[in-house]
PDB file of C-alpha atoms and ligand atoms in Angstrom:
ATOM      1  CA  UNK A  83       0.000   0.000   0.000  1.00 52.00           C
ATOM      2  CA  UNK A  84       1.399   3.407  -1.156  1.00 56.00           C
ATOM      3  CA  UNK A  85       2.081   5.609   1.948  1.00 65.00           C
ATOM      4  CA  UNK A  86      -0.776   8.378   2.348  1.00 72.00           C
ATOM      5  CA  UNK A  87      -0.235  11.140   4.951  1.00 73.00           C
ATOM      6  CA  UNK A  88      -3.621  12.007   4.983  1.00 77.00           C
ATOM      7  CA  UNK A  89      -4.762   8.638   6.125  1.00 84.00           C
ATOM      8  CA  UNK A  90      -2.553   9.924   9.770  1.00 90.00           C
ATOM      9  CA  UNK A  91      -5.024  11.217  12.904  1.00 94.00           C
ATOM     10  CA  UNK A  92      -1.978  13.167  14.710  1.00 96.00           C
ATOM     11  CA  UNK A  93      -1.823  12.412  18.268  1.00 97.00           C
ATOM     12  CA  UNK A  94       1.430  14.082  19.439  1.00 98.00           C
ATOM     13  CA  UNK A  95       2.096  17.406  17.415  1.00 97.00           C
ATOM     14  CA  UNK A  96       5.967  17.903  17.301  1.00 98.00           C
ATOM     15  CA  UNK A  97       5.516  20.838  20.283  1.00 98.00           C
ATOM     16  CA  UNK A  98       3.728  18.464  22.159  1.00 98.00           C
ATOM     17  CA  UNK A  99       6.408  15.779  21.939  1.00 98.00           C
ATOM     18  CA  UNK A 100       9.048  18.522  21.946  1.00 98.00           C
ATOM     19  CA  UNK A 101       7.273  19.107  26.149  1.00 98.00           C
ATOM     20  CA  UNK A 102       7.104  15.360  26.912  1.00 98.00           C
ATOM     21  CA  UNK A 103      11.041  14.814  25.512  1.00 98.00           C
ATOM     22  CA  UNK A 104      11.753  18.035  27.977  1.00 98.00           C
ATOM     23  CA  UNK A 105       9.732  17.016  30.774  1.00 98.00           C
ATOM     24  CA  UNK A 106      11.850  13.582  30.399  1.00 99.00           C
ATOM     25  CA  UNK A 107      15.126  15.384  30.112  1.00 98.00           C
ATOM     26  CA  UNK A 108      14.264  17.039  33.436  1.00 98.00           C
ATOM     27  CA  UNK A 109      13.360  13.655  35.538  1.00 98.00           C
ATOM     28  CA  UNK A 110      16.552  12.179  34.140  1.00 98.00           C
ATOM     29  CA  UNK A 111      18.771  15.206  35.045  1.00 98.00           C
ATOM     30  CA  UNK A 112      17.173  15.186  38.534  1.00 98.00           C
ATOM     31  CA  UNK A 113      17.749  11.510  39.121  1.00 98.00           C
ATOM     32  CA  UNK A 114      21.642  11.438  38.183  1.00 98.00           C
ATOM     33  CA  UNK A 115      22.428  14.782  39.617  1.00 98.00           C
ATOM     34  CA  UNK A 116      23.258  13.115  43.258  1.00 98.00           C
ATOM     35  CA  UNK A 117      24.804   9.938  41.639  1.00 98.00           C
ATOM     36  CA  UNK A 118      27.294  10.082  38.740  1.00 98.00           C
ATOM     37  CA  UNK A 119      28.148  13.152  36.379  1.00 98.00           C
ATOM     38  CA  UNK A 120      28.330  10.374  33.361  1.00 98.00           C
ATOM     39  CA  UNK A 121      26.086   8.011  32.015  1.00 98.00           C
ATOM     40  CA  UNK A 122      26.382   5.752  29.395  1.00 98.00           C
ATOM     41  CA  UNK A 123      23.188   5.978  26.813  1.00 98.00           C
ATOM     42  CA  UNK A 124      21.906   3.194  24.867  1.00 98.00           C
ATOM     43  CA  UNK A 125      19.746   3.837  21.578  1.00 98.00           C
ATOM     44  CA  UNK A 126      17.674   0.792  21.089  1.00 97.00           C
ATOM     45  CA  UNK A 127      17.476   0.970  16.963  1.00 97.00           C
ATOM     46  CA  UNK A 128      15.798   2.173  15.094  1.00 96.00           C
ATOM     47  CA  UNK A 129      12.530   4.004  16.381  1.00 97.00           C
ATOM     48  CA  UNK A 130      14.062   5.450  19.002  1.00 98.00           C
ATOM     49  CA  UNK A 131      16.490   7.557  17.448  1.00 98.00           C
ATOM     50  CA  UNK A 132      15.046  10.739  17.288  1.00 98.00           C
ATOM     51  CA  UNK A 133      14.030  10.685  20.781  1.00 98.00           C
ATOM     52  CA  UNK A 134      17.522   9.676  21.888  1.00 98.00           C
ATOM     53  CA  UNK A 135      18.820  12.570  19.522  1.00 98.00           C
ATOM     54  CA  UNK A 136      16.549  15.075  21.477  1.00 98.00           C
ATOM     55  CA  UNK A 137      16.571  13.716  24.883  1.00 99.00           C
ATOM     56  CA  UNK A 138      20.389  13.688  24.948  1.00 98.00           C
ATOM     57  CA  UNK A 139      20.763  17.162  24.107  1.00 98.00           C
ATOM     58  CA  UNK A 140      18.946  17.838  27.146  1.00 98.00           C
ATOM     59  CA  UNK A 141      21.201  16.030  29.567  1.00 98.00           C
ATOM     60  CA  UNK A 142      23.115  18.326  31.990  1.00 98.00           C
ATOM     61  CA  UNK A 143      25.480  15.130  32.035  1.00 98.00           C
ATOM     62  CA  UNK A 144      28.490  13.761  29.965  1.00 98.00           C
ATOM     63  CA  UNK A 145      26.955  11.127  27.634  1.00 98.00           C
ATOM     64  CA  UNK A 146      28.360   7.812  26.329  1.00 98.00           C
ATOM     65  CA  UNK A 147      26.842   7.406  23.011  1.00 98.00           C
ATOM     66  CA  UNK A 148      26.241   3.737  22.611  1.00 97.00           C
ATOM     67  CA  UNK A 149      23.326   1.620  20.195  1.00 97.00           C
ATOM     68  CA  UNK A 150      22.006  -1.681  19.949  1.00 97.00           C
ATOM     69  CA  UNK A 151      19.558  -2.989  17.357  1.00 95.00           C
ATOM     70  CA  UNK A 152      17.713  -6.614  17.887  1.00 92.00           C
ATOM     71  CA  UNK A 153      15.244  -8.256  15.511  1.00 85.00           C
ATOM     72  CA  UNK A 154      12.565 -10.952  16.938  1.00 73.00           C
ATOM     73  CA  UNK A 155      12.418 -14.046  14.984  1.00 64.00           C
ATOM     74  CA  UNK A 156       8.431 -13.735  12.998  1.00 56.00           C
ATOM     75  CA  UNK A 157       6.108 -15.273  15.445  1.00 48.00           C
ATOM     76  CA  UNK A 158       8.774 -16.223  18.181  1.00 39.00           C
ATOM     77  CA  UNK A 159       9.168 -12.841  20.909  1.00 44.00           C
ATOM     78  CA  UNK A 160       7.058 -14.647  23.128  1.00 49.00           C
ATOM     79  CA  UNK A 161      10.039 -17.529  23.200  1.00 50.00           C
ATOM     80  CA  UNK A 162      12.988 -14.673  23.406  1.00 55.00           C
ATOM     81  CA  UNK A 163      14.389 -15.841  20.016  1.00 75.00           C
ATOM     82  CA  UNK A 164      16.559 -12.551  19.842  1.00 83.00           C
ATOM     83  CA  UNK A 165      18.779 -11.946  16.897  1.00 88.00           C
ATOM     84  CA  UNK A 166      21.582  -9.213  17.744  1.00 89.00           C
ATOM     85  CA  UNK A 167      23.061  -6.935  14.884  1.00 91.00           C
ATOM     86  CA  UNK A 168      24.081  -4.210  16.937  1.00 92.00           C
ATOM     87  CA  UNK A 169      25.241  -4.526  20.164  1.00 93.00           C
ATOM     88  CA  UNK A 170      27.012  -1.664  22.239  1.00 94.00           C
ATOM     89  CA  UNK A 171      30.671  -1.301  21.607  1.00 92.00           C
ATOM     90  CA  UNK A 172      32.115  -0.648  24.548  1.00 95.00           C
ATOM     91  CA  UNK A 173      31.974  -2.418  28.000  1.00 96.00           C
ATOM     92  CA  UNK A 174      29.080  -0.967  30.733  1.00 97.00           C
ATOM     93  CA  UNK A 175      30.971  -2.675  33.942  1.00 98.00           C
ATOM     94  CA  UNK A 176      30.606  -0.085  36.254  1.00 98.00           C
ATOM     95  CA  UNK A 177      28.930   2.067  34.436  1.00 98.00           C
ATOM     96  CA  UNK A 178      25.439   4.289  34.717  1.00 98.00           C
ATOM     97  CA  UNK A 179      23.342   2.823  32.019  1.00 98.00           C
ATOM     98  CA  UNK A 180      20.183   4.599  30.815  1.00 98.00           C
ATOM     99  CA  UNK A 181      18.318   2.600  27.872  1.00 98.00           C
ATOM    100  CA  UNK A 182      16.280   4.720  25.312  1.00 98.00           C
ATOM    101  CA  UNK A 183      13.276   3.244  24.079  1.00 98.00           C
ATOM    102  CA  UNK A 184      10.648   4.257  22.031  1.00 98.00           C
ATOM    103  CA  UNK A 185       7.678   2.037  22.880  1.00 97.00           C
ATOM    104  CA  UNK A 186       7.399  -0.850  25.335  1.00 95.00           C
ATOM    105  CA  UNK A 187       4.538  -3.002  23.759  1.00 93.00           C
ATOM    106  CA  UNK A 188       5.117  -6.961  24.912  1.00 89.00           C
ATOM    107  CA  UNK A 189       8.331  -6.000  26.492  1.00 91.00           C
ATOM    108  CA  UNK A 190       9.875  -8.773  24.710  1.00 89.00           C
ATOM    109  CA  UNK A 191      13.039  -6.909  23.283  1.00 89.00           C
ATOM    110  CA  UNK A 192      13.676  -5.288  26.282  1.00 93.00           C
ATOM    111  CA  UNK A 193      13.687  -7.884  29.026  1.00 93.00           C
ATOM    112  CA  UNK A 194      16.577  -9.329  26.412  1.00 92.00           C
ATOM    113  CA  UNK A 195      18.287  -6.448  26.387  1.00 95.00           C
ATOM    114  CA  UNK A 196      18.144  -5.653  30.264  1.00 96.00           C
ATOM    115  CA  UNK A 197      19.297  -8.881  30.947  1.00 93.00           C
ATOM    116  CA  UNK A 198      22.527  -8.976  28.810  1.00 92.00           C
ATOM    117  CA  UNK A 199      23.157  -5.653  30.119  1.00 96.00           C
ATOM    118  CA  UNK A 200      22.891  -6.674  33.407  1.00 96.00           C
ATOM    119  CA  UNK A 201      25.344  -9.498  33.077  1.00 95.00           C
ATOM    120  CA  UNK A 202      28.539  -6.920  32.396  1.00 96.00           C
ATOM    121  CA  UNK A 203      27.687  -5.799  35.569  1.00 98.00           C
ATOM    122  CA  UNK A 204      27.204  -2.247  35.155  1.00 98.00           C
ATOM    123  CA  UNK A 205      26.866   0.323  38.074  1.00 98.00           C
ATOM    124  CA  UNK A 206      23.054   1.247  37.637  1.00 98.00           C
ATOM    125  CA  UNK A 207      20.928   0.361  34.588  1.00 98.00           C
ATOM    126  CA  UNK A 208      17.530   2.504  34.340  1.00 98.00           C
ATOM    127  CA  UNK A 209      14.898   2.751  31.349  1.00 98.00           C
ATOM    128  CA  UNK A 210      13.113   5.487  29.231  1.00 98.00           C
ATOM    129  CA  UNK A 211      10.745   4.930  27.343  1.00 98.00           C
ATOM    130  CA  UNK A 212       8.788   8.111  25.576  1.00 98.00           C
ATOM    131  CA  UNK A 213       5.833   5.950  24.828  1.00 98.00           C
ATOM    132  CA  UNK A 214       4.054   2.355  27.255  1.00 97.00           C
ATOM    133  CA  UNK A 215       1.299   0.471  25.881  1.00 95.00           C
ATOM    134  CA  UNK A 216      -0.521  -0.377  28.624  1.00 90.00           C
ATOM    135  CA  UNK A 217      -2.499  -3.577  27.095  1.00 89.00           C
ATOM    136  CA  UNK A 218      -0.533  -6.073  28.108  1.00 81.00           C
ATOM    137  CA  UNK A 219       1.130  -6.655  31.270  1.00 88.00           C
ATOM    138  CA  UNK A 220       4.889  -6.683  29.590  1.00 89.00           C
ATOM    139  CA  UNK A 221       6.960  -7.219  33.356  1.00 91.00           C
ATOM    140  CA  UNK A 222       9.344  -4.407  32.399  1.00 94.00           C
ATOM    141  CA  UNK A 223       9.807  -1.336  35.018  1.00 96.00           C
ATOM    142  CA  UNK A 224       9.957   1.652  33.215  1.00 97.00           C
ATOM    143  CA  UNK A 225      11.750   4.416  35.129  1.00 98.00           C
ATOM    144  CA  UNK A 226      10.881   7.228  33.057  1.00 98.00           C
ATOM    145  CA  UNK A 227       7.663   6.896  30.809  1.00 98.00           C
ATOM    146  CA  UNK A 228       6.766   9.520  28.430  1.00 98.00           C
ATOM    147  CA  UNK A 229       2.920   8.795  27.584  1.00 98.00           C
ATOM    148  CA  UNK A 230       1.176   5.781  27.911  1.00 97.00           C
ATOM    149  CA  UNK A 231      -1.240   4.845  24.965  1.00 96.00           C
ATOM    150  CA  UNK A 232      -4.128   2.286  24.733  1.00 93.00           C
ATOM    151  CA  UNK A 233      -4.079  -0.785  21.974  1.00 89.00           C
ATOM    152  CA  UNK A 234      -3.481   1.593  18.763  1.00 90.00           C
ATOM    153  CA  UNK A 235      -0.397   1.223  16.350  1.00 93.00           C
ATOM    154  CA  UNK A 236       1.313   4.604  16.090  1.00 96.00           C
ATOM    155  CA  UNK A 237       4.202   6.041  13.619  1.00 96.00           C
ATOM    156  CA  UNK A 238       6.343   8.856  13.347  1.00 97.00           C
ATOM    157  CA  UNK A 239       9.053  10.914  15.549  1.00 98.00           C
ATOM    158  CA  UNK A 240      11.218   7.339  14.863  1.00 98.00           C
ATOM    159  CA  UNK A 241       8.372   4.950  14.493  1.00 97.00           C
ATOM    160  CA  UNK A 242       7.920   3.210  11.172  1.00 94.00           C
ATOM    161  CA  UNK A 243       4.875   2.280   9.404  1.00 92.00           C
ATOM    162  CA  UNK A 244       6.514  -1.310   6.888  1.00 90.00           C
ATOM    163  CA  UNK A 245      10.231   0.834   7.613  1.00 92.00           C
ATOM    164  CA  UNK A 246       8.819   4.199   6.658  1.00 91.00           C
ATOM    165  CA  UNK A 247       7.344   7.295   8.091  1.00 93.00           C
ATOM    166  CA  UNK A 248       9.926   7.596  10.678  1.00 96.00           C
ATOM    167  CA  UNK A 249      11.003  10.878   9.970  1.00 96.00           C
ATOM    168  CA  UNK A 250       7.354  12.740  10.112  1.00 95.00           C
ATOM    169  CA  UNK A 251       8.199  14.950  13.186  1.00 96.00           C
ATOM    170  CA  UNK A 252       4.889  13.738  15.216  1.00 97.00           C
ATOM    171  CA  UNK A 253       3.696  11.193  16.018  1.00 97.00           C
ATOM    172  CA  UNK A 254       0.006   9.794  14.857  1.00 96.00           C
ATOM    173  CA  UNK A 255      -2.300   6.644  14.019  1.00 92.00           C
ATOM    174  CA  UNK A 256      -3.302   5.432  10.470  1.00 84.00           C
ATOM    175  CA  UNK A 257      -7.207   5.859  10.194  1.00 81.00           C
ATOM    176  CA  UNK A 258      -9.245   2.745   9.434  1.00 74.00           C
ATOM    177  CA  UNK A 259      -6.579   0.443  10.982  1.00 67.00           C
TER     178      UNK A 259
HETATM  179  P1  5GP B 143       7.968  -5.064  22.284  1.00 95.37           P
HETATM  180  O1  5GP B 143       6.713  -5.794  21.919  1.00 95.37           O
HETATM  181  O2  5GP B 143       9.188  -5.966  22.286  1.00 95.37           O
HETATM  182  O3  5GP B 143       7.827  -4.302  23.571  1.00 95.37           O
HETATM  183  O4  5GP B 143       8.167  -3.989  21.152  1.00 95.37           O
HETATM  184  C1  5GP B 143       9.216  -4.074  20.246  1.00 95.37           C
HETATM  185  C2  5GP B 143       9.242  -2.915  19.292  1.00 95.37           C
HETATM  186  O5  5GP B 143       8.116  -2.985  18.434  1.00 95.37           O
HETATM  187  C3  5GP B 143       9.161  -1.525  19.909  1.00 95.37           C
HETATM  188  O6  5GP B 143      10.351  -1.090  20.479  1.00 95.37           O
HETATM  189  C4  5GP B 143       8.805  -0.749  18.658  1.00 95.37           C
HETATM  190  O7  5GP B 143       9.960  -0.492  17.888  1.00 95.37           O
HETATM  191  C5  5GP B 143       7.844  -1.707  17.937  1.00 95.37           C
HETATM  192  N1  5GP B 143       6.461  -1.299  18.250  1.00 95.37           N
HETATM  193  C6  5GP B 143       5.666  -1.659  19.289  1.00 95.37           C
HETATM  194  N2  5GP B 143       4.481  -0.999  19.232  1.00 95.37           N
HETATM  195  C7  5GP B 143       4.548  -0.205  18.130  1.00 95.37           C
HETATM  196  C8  5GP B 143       3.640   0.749  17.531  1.00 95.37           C
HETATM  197  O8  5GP B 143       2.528   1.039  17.989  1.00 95.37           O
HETATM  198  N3  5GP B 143       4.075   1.381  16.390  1.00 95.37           N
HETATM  199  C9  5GP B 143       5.289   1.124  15.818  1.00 95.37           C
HETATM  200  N4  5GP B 143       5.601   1.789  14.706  1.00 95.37           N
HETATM  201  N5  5GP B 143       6.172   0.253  16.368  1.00 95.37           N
HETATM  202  C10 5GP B 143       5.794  -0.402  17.506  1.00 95.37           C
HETATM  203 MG1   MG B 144      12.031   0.045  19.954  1.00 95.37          MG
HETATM  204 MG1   MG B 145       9.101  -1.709  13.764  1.00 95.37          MG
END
């Protein structure tokens, strides 16, 4: 099917997303500021990457740049069937880890992630995530949540619609799906 911006309901205009990023930014800044002056930021490719771009630049701290992308097998999440093709280049041992996410939806990525992450033994590891759908119960503890969202398939700001739409600069739903 031909992509058709018309066909998008906008839910999060890019000033609105532009306040929730901010309003992120400020949590994080607040939560490090006693602990560490460096952390260690992991972009979970690929829909996250304009939020990670934006939050970033907010940080008050010195940032680590690091990214990770994982695929789930078709049909196997549920069995944590993870394929890696990024991983972080750089050991976290002792380090303040803050993953970047864009949406937590099963949770099934993540809980892979956290756990390898986990295993280098890393100083602190917490989690943003701009959006949480809050339909199933996906076991992950989000530290920082932007916005949670019902059962509805969104796109833009990162999010892809078949590997496109990313780069619309808000974020909205495709009507009559
Ligand atoms: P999980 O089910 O493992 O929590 O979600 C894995 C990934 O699926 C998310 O990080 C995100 O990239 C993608 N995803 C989940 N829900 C949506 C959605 O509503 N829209 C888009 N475009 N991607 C989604
Ligand atoms: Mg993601
Ligand atoms: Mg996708």
């Amino acid at each position: 099917m031909l992509f058709d911006p018309a066909r998008i309901e906008v839910l999060y205009s890019e000033e609105e997303l532009k306040k929730i990023v901010n309003g992120l930014a400020e949590k994080i800044n607040e939560y490090y500021s006693p602990i560490t002056d460096e952390i260690t930021a992991v972009c979970i490719l690929k829909g996250s990457v304009h939020f990670y771009s934006d939050l970033l630049k907010r940080l008050n701290l010195k940032v680590r740049y690091n990214f990770v992308h994982v695929s789930s097998y078709s049909g196997a999440s549920t069995t944590g069937r993870i394929r890696v093709k990024t991983w972080v280049d750089e050991s976290v041992t002792n380090r303040y880890v803050l993953l970047v996410e864009d949406i937590v939806d099963t949770g099934g990525t993540l809980r892979y992630i956290i756990n390898y992450i986990w295993k280098q033994k890393p100083a602190d590891v917490k989690l943003v995530s701009l959006f949480e759908k809050t339909i199933h119960d996906h076991g992950v503890k989000i530290d920082f949540t932007g916005e949670k969202i019902g059962d509805q398939f969104i796109v833009g700001y990162g999010l892809d619609y078949e590997e496109v739409c990313r780069n619309l600069p808000y974020v909205g739903y495709l009507k009559g799906e």
